[in-house]
Amino acid sequence: MVLNEMTRPLSLAMTEEHEMLLAAVRDFAVREIAPIAAEYDESGEFPIDTVRKMGEMGLMGIEMPEAYGGAGMDTLAHVLTMIEIAKADASHSTILSVNNSLYCNGILWFGTEAQKREWIRPVASGEEIGAYSLTEPMSGSDAGNMASRAVLNEAGTHFIINGRKSWVTSAPFADRIVLFTMTADNPPRSPDGSVSTRPHSNGGKTHGNITAFLIDTRGPGFIRGKTEPKLGIRASATSEIIFEDYACPVENVLGGVGQGFKIAMTVLDAGRIGIAAQALGIAEAAYEAALVYARERQAFGAAIGSYQMIQQKIADMKTRIEAGRALIYQAIIAKERALANGTRYTSEASMAKLFCSEAAAYVTDEALQIHGGMGYSKEMPLERYYRDARITRIYEGTSEIQRLVIARKELGLR
Ligand code: CAA
């Protein structure tokens, strides 16, 4: 039998540094985030003070090298942090995830040295907030199909950007954004400088006309649109952004004209591991609350945890949490291997996100059910966990898109 990448034995070392990080993040999350989570969920206010504190702790750029203002740690450190922060409050973990995965990673992997120095440091250090903008009102899952445009000016010094982007996490407060838009009027160039107008083979799409830009939101022509009123992760601000003749210097093209789609997808692979960890954290919080309640709540003369119907729920919740954790660890190993040898870990990241987000839906629902009426009340955090878990099946690729990605790989399709 030939062993494929996934059937090879796995190992992931938890170092003393990881243990120390975990203890510090857990302590911070329990002391400073958990007590304010319900209040910020209710008001929808952006928790800027605790976000700044996460920055001071090095959590806003965990995997970024210290030379660029980051903590210089690895993906396991990021995952452990995401789980602990999400357990206390999913909104905080969303802000953290976008800053780390979607904003910083793209610049680290595709930026020039000058771009890394200028664009990673303020965001990885937590002084400024980063965002990532791919989605548009008419393109979500079909990310290659955009209406916004960037056109090179006659002097060749700036791209003039126009268009509307939607569902941009942290946009109401973001200082810097990695933006993906079409440069249709500027055919993509190969690394040797030759012009390529090769249309994409998939349905005539032109993924090769998408370019990534580094956007300073303080520039003229950048407008923040309406903030979305959301079901969950209500303290993580999400809004539209509008570009009206925004002039972006050519030096702020990330990774080359026409490279945007690949950058967006490469970055999402990493982001999806973070969202899997977020989902796992939300599930763990709900599960731990259910355990306490099952031990304490009396019905028919005994603690409800003594009844088999509750025990079955507990067993199924715990099993899904641990299966999800194993998939996340598998994805981390695949990612570290990919970064070392240039392979992809797209499928492993999708499996982790798919499974953990669906496990979070199951676990938060069953935990709420175990609490009965109390679970439905805003007196307890169960209904917030239930609402917050819902987004993990939608953003950074819906469950349907994760299944598509996994199945395409298995079937050798594209
Ligand atoms: N890494 C590197 N390259 C990749 C890639 C990946 N993970 N996935 C695809 N590509 C490359 C392909 O190899 C192909 O390259 P060539 O043209 O050189 O052959 C090119 O990109 C096009 O690929 P596909 O033909 O597979 O493209 P597609 O149009 O069929 O789309 C898709 C594929 C998987 C459906 C993709 O569009 C997708 O992931 N959609 C979901 C988008 C998404 O997750 N959106 C969420 C936005 S972020 C967010 O949620 C907001 C927030 O702030 C949190």
Coordinates of C-alpha atoms and ligand atoms in Angstrom, one line a residue:
M1 CA 0.0 0.0 0.0
V2 CA 1.3 3.5 -0.9
L3 CA 1.1 5.9 2.0
N4 CA -0.3 9.3 1.0
E5 CA 0.4 12.5 2.9
M6 CA -2.7 12.0 5.1
T7 CA -2.0 8.4 6.2
R8 CA 1.5 9.2 7.4
P9 CA 1.8 9.2 11.2
L10 CA 1.5 12.7 12.6
S11 CA 3.4 14.5 15.2
L12 CA 3.2 18.0 16.6
A13 CA 5.4 19.1 19.5
M14 CA 4.0 21.3 22.3
T15 CA 7.0 23.2 23.5
E16 CA 7.6 25.1 26.8
E17 CA 7.0 28.3 24.9
H18 CA 3.6 27.0 23.7
E19 CA 2.7 26.1 27.3
M20 CA 3.7 29.6 28.5
L21 CA 1.7 31.3 25.8
L22 CA -1.3 29.1 26.4
A23 CA -1.3 29.9 30.2
A24 CA -0.9 33.7 29.5
V25 CA -3.6 33.8 26.8
R26 CA -6.0 31.7 28.9
D27 CA -5.5 34.0 31.9
F28 CA -6.0 37.1 29.9
A29 CA -9.1 35.7 28.1
V30 CA -10.7 34.6 31.4
R31 CA -9.8 37.8 33.3
E32 CA -10.3 40.5 30.7
I33 CA -12.4 39.3 27.8
A34 CA -14.9 36.8 29.2
P35 CA -16.4 39.4 31.6
I36 CA -17.1 42.0 28.9
A37 CA -18.2 39.6 26.1
A38 CA -22.0 39.7 26.8
E39 CA -22.0 43.5 27.1
Y40 CA -20.1 44.0 23.8
D41 CA -22.3 41.4 22.1
E42 CA -25.4 43.4 23.2
S43 CA -24.1 46.8 22.2
G44 CA -22.2 45.7 19.1
E45 CA -19.4 48.1 20.1
F46 CA -15.9 47.3 18.9
P47 CA -13.7 46.2 21.9
I48 CA -10.8 48.5 21.0
D49 CA -9.2 48.5 24.5
T50 CA -8.9 44.7 24.8
V51 CA -7.9 44.5 21.1
R52 CA -5.0 46.9 21.9
K53 CA -4.1 44.7 24.9
M54 CA -4.0 41.6 22.6
G55 CA -1.5 43.6 20.5
E56 CA 0.6 44.4 23.5
M57 CA 0.8 40.7 24.3
G58 CA 2.0 40.0 20.7
L59 CA -1.2 38.2 19.7
M60 CA -2.0 40.4 16.7
G61 CA 1.0 39.1 14.7
I62 CA 1.8 35.8 16.4
E63 CA 3.4 34.1 13.3
M64 CA 5.1 37.3 12.0
P65 CA 8.9 37.5 12.5
E66 CA 10.0 39.7 15.3
A67 CA 11.8 41.9 12.7
Y68 CA 8.4 42.9 11.4
G69 CA 6.8 43.5 14.8
G70 CA 5.4 40.0 15.3
A71 CA 5.9 37.4 18.1
G72 CA 7.9 35.1 15.8
M73 CA 5.9 32.0 16.8
D74 CA 4.3 29.2 14.7
T75 CA 0.9 28.0 13.6
L76 CA 0.3 25.9 16.7
A77 CA 0.8 29.0 18.8
H78 CA -1.8 30.8 16.6
V79 CA -4.3 28.0 16.9
L80 CA -3.9 27.7 20.7
T81 CA -4.4 31.4 21.0
M82 CA -7.5 31.4 18.7
I83 CA -9.1 28.6 20.8
E84 CA -8.6 30.4 24.1
I85 CA -9.7 33.8 22.8
A86 CA -12.8 32.2 21.1
K87 CA -13.7 30.4 24.3
A88 CA -14.0 33.8 26.0
D89 CA -15.5 35.7 23.1
A90 CA -15.7 34.8 19.4
S91 CA -15.8 38.4 18.3
H92 CA -12.3 39.1 19.7
S93 CA -11.0 35.9 18.0
T94 CA -12.5 37.1 14.6
I95 CA -10.6 40.4 14.9
L96 CA -7.4 38.5 15.9
S97 CA -7.8 36.0 13.1
V98 CA -8.2 38.5 10.3
N99 CA -5.2 40.6 11.5
N100 CA -3.0 37.5 11.7
S101 CA -4.0 35.2 8.9
L102 CA -5.7 37.3 6.2
Y103 CA -3.8 40.5 6.5
C104 CA -0.3 39.7 7.7
N105 CA 0.3 36.4 6.0
G106 CA -0.3 37.7 2.5
I107 CA 2.3 40.4 2.9
L108 CA 4.8 38.1 4.6
W109 CA 4.5 35.5 1.8
F110 CA 4.1 37.8 -1.2
G111 CA 5.4 41.2 -0.2
T112 CA 8.7 42.8 -1.1
E113 CA 11.1 43.5 1.8
A114 CA 10.1 47.2 1.8
Q115 CA 6.4 46.2 1.9
K116 CA 6.9 43.9 4.8
R117 CA 8.7 46.5 6.8
E118 CA 6.2 49.2 6.1
W119 CA 2.9 47.2 6.1
I120 CA 3.3 44.3 8.6
R121 CA 4.9 46.1 11.5
P122 CA 2.1 48.5 12.6
V123 CA -0.5 45.8 12.3
A124 CA 1.4 42.8 13.7
S125 CA 2.3 44.9 16.7
G126 CA -1.4 45.8 17.2
E127 CA -1.0 49.5 16.9
E128 CA -3.1 49.5 13.8
I129 CA -5.8 47.1 12.6
G130 CA -5.6 45.1 9.4
A131 CA -8.4 43.8 7.1
Y132 CA -8.8 41.7 4.0
S133 CA -11.3 42.5 1.3
L134 CA -12.2 39.9 -1.3
T135 CA -16.0 39.7 -1.3
E136 CA -18.3 42.0 -3.3
P137 CA -22.1 42.4 -3.2
M138 CA -22.4 40.1 -6.3
S139 CA -19.5 37.8 -5.6
G140 CA -19.0 35.7 -2.5
S141 CA -18.2 32.0 -3.1
D142 CA -17.4 32.8 -6.7
A143 CA -14.5 34.9 -5.6
G144 CA -13.0 35.2 -9.1
N145 CA -15.9 37.1 -10.5
M146 CA -15.5 40.8 -9.4
A147 CA -17.0 44.1 -10.6
S148 CA -14.5 46.5 -8.9
R149 CA -11.7 47.8 -11.0
A150 CA -8.2 49.2 -10.7
V151 CA -6.9 51.1 -13.8
L152 CA -3.4 52.3 -14.2
N153 CA -3.2 56.0 -14.8
E154 CA -1.5 57.5 -17.8
A155 CA 1.7 58.4 -15.9
G156 CA 1.9 54.7 -14.8
T157 CA 2.4 55.8 -11.2
H158 CA -1.0 54.9 -9.6
F159 CA -3.9 52.5 -10.0
I160 CA -7.2 54.3 -9.8
I161 CA -9.6 52.0 -7.9
N162 CA -13.3 52.2 -8.1
G163 CA -16.0 49.8 -6.7
R164 CA -17.7 48.4 -3.7
K165 CA -16.6 45.6 -1.5
S166 CA -18.8 43.9 1.1
W167 CA -18.5 41.9 4.3
V168 CA -15.1 43.2 5.2
T169 CA -14.3 42.2 8.8
S170 CA -12.9 45.0 10.9
A171 CA -13.4 47.5 8.1
P172 CA -15.0 50.2 10.3
F173 CA -11.7 50.4 12.3
A174 CA -9.1 49.1 9.8
D175 CA -6.1 51.3 9.1
R176 CA -4.8 49.0 6.4
I177 CA -6.4 46.6 4.0
V178 CA -5.3 43.9 1.6
L179 CA -7.7 44.5 -1.3
F180 CA -8.4 42.2 -4.2
T181 CA -9.8 43.8 -7.4
M182 CA -9.8 43.4 -11.2
T183 CA -7.1 45.0 -13.2
A184 CA -8.8 44.0 -16.4
D185 CA -7.5 47.0 -18.3
N186 CA -4.0 46.1 -17.4
P187 CA -3.3 42.6 -18.7
P188 CA -1.3 40.5 -16.2
R189 CA 2.4 40.2 -16.8
S190 CA 4.5 37.2 -16.4
P191 CA 7.6 37.4 -14.2
D192 CA 9.7 38.0 -17.3
G193 CA 7.5 41.1 -18.0
S194 CA 5.7 39.7 -21.1
V195 CA 1.9 40.4 -21.2
S196 CA -0.4 37.5 -20.8
T197 CA -4.1 37.8 -21.4
R198 CA -4.7 34.0 -21.0
P199 CA -8.3 33.6 -20.0
H200 CA -9.0 31.0 -17.3
S201 CA -10.1 27.7 -18.6
N202 CA -12.8 27.4 -16.0
G203 CA -16.0 28.9 -17.6
G204 CA -14.0 31.7 -19.3
K205 CA -13.2 33.4 -16.0
T206 CA -10.2 35.7 -15.8
H207 CA -8.6 34.9 -12.4
G208 CA -5.4 36.2 -13.9
N209 CA -6.8 39.7 -14.0
I210 CA -7.2 40.0 -10.3
T211 CA -4.5 41.9 -8.4
A212 CA -3.9 42.4 -4.7
F213 CA -3.3 46.0 -3.4
L214 CA -2.1 47.4 -0.1
I215 CA -4.6 50.0 0.9
D216 CA -4.1 52.8 3.5
T217 CA -7.6 53.6 4.5
R218 CA -6.6 57.2 5.4
G219 CA -6.2 58.0 1.7
P220 CA -8.8 60.1 -0.2
G221 CA -11.4 58.0 -2.1
F222 CA -11.6 55.4 0.6
I223 CA -15.1 55.4 2.1
R224 CA -16.5 53.2 4.9
G225 CA -20.0 52.0 4.0
K226 CA -22.8 50.7 6.2
T227 CA -21.9 48.5 9.2
E228 CA -23.7 45.1 9.0
P229 CA -26.2 44.3 11.8
K230 CA -25.3 40.7 12.5
L231 CA -26.7 37.6 14.2
G232 CA -23.4 36.8 15.9
I233 CA -19.8 38.0 16.4
R234 CA -21.6 41.3 16.9
A235 CA -18.6 43.1 18.5
S236 CA -16.4 42.4 15.5
A237 CA -17.3 45.2 13.2
T238 CA -18.1 44.3 9.6
S239 CA -18.9 46.8 6.8
E240 CA -18.9 47.6 3.2
I241 CA -16.1 49.7 1.8
I242 CA -16.3 51.9 -1.3
F243 CA -13.5 53.1 -3.5
E244 CA -14.1 56.3 -5.5
D245 CA -11.1 57.2 -7.6
Y246 CA -8.8 56.0 -4.8
A247 CA -5.2 56.4 -6.1
C248 CA -3.0 53.5 -5.1
P249 CA 0.7 53.9 -5.8
V250 CA 2.1 51.1 -8.1
E251 CA 4.6 50.3 -5.3
N252 CA 1.6 49.0 -3.3
V253 CA 0.7 46.2 -5.7
L254 CA 1.2 43.0 -3.7
G255 CA 2.9 40.0 -5.4
G256 CA 2.6 41.4 -9.0
V257 CA -0.2 42.4 -11.3
G258 CA -2.5 39.4 -12.0
Q259 CA -1.4 37.4 -9.0
G260 CA -4.3 38.4 -6.7
F261 CA -6.5 35.3 -7.0
K262 CA -3.7 33.0 -6.0
I263 CA -2.7 35.3 -3.2
A264 CA -6.3 35.4 -1.9
M265 CA -6.6 31.6 -2.0
T266 CA -3.2 30.9 -0.5
V267 CA -4.0 33.2 2.4
L268 CA -7.4 31.7 2.9
D269 CA -5.8 28.3 3.3
A270 CA -4.1 29.6 6.4
G271 CA -7.2 31.6 7.5
R272 CA -9.4 28.5 7.4
I273 CA -7.2 26.8 10.0
G274 CA -7.7 29.8 12.2
I275 CA -11.5 29.7 11.7
A276 CA -11.5 25.9 12.5
A277 CA -9.7 26.9 15.8
Q278 CA -12.2 29.6 16.5
A279 CA -15.1 27.1 16.0
L280 CA -13.4 24.6 18.3
G281 CA -13.0 27.3 20.9
I282 CA -16.7 28.3 20.8
A283 CA -17.6 24.6 20.9
E284 CA -15.4 24.0 24.0
A285 CA -16.9 26.9 25.8
A286 CA -20.4 25.5 25.2
Y287 CA -19.4 22.0 26.1
E288 CA -17.7 23.0 29.4
A289 CA -20.8 25.0 30.4
A290 CA -23.0 22.0 29.6
L291 CA -20.8 19.7 31.7
V292 CA -21.1 22.0 34.7
Y293 CA -24.9 22.2 34.2
A294 CA -25.3 18.5 33.7
R295 CA -23.6 17.9 37.1
E296 CA -25.5 20.6 39.0
R297 CA -29.0 20.6 37.6
Q298 CA -31.4 18.3 39.4
A299 CA -34.4 16.7 37.7
F300 CA -36.6 13.8 38.8
G301 CA -34.5 13.5 41.9
A302 CA -31.0 13.3 40.4
A303 CA -28.4 15.4 38.5
I304 CA -29.4 15.4 34.8
G305 CA -25.9 14.1 33.9
S306 CA -26.9 10.8 35.5
Y307 CA -29.4 10.2 32.7
Q308 CA -28.4 8.4 29.5
M309 CA -30.0 10.9 27.2
I310 CA -27.8 13.6 28.6
Q311 CA -24.8 11.3 28.6
Q312 CA -25.2 10.5 25.0
K313 CA -25.1 14.2 24.2
I314 CA -22.0 14.7 26.3
A315 CA -20.2 11.8 24.6
D316 CA -21.1 13.0 21.1
M317 CA -20.1 16.6 21.9
K318 CA -16.7 15.5 23.3
T319 CA -16.0 13.1 20.4
R320 CA -16.7 15.8 17.8
I321 CA -14.5 18.3 19.7
E322 CA -11.6 15.9 19.8
A323 CA -12.0 14.8 16.2
G324 CA -12.0 18.5 15.2
R325 CA -8.8 19.1 17.2
A326 CA -7.1 16.2 15.4
L327 CA -8.1 17.6 12.0
I328 CA -6.7 21.0 13.0
Y329 CA -3.4 19.4 14.1
Q330 CA -3.3 17.5 10.9
A331 CA -3.8 20.8 9.0
I332 CA -1.0 22.5 11.0
I333 CA 1.4 19.7 10.1
A334 CA 0.4 19.9 6.4
K335 CA 0.9 23.7 6.5
E336 CA 4.3 23.5 8.1
R337 CA 5.3 20.9 5.5
A338 CA 3.9 23.0 2.7
L339 CA 5.8 26.1 3.8
A340 CA 9.0 24.1 3.8
N341 CA 8.6 22.3 0.5
G342 CA 6.1 24.4 -1.5
T343 CA 3.2 21.9 -1.5
R344 CA -0.4 22.8 -0.8
Y345 CA -2.5 22.1 2.3
T346 CA -5.7 23.4 0.9
S347 CA -7.7 20.2 1.5
E348 CA -6.4 19.7 5.0
A349 CA -7.4 23.3 5.9
S350 CA -10.8 22.8 4.3
M351 CA -11.4 19.6 6.2
A352 CA -10.5 21.2 9.5
K353 CA -12.7 24.2 8.9
L354 CA -15.6 22.1 7.6
F355 CA -15.6 19.6 10.4
C356 CA -15.0 22.1 13.3
S357 CA -17.6 24.6 12.1
E358 CA -20.2 21.9 11.8
A359 CA -19.1 20.4 15.2
A360 CA -19.5 23.9 16.7
A361 CA -23.1 24.0 15.3
Y362 CA -23.8 20.6 16.8
V363 CA -22.1 21.2 20.2
T364 CA -23.6 24.7 20.8
D365 CA -27.1 23.4 19.9
E366 CA -26.8 20.4 22.2
A367 CA -25.3 22.5 25.0
L368 CA -28.2 24.9 24.7
Q369 CA -30.6 22.0 24.8
I370 CA -29.0 20.6 28.0
H371 CA -29.6 24.0 29.6
G372 CA -33.3 24.0 28.6
G373 CA -34.9 27.4 29.1
M374 CA -31.8 28.8 30.7
G375 CA -29.9 28.1 27.5
Y376 CA -32.4 30.2 25.6
S377 CA -32.0 33.1 28.1
K378 CA -29.5 36.0 27.7
E379 CA -28.8 35.4 31.4
M380 CA -26.3 32.7 30.2
P381 CA -23.8 32.7 27.4
L382 CA -25.2 29.6 25.6
E383 CA -27.4 31.6 23.2
R384 CA -24.4 33.8 22.3
Y385 CA -22.2 30.7 21.6
Y386 CA -25.0 29.3 19.4
R387 CA -25.3 32.6 17.4
D388 CA -21.5 33.1 17.2
A389 CA -20.9 29.5 15.9
R390 CA -23.2 30.1 12.9
I391 CA -20.7 32.4 11.0
T392 CA -18.0 29.7 11.0
R393 CA -20.0 27.8 8.4
I394 CA -20.1 30.9 6.2
Y395 CA -17.1 33.1 6.2
E396 CA -13.7 32.3 4.8
G397 CA -15.6 29.9 2.5
T398 CA -18.9 28.3 3.2
S399 CA -19.2 24.6 4.2
E400 CA -20.4 24.0 0.6
I401 CA -17.1 25.5 -0.8
Q402 CA -15.0 23.5 1.7
R403 CA -16.8 20.3 0.4
L404 CA -16.2 21.4 -3.2
V405 CA -12.5 22.0 -2.5
I406 CA -12.0 18.6 -0.7
A407 CA -14.0 16.7 -3.4
R408 CA -12.2 18.3 -6.3
K409 CA -8.9 17.2 -4.9
E410 CA -10.1 13.7 -4.2
L411 CA -11.5 13.4 -7.7
G412 CA -8.6 15.1 -9.4
L413 CA -10.8 17.8 -10.7
R414 CA -10.5 21.6 -10.7
Ligands
CAA1 N1 -3.8 28.1 -3.3 C1 -3.2 28.5 -4.4 N2 -3.8 28.6 -5.7 C2 -5.1 28.2 -5.7 C3 -5.8 27.8 -4.6 C4 -5.2 27.7 -3.4 N3 -5.8 27.3 -2.3 N4 -7.1 27.6 -5.0 C5 -7.1 27.8 -6.3 N5 -5.9 28.2 -6.8 C6 -5.5 28.6 -8.2 C7 -5.8 27.4 -9.1 O1 -4.7 26.5 -9.1 C8 -6.0 28.1 -10.4 O2 -4.7 28.4 -10.9 P1 -4.4 28.3 -12.5 O3 -5.3 29.3 -13.2 O4 -2.9 28.7 -12.6 O5 -4.6 26.9 -12.9 C9 -6.7 29.3 -10.0 O6 -6.4 29.6 -8.7 C10 -8.2 29.2 -10.2 O7 -8.6 28.1 -9.4 P2 -10.1 27.4 -9.6 O8 -10.3 27.1 -11.0 O9 -10.2 26.3 -8.6 O10 -11.0 28.6 -9.3 P3 -12.6 28.7 -9.0 O11 -13.1 29.9 -9.6 O12 -13.2 27.4 -9.5 O13 -12.7 28.9 -7.5 C11 -13.0 28.3 -5.2 C12 -12.3 28.1 -6.5 C13 -12.4 27.2 -4.3 C14 -14.5 28.1 -5.3 C15 -12.7 29.7 -4.6 O14 -13.3 30.7 -5.5 C16 -13.1 29.9 -3.2 O15 -12.4 29.5 -2.3 N6 -14.2 30.6 -3.0 C17 -14.6 31.0 -1.6 C18 -14.1 32.3 -1.3 C19 -14.1 32.6 0.2 O16 -13.6 31.8 1.0 N7 -14.5 33.8 0.5 C20 -14.5 34.3 1.8 C21 -13.8 35.7 1.8 S1 -13.0 36.2 3.3 C22 -14.2 36.4 4.4 O17 -14.8 35.5 4.7 C23 -14.4 37.8 5.0 C24 -13.6 38.0 6.2 O18 -13.2 39.2 6.4 C25 -13.4 37.0 7.3

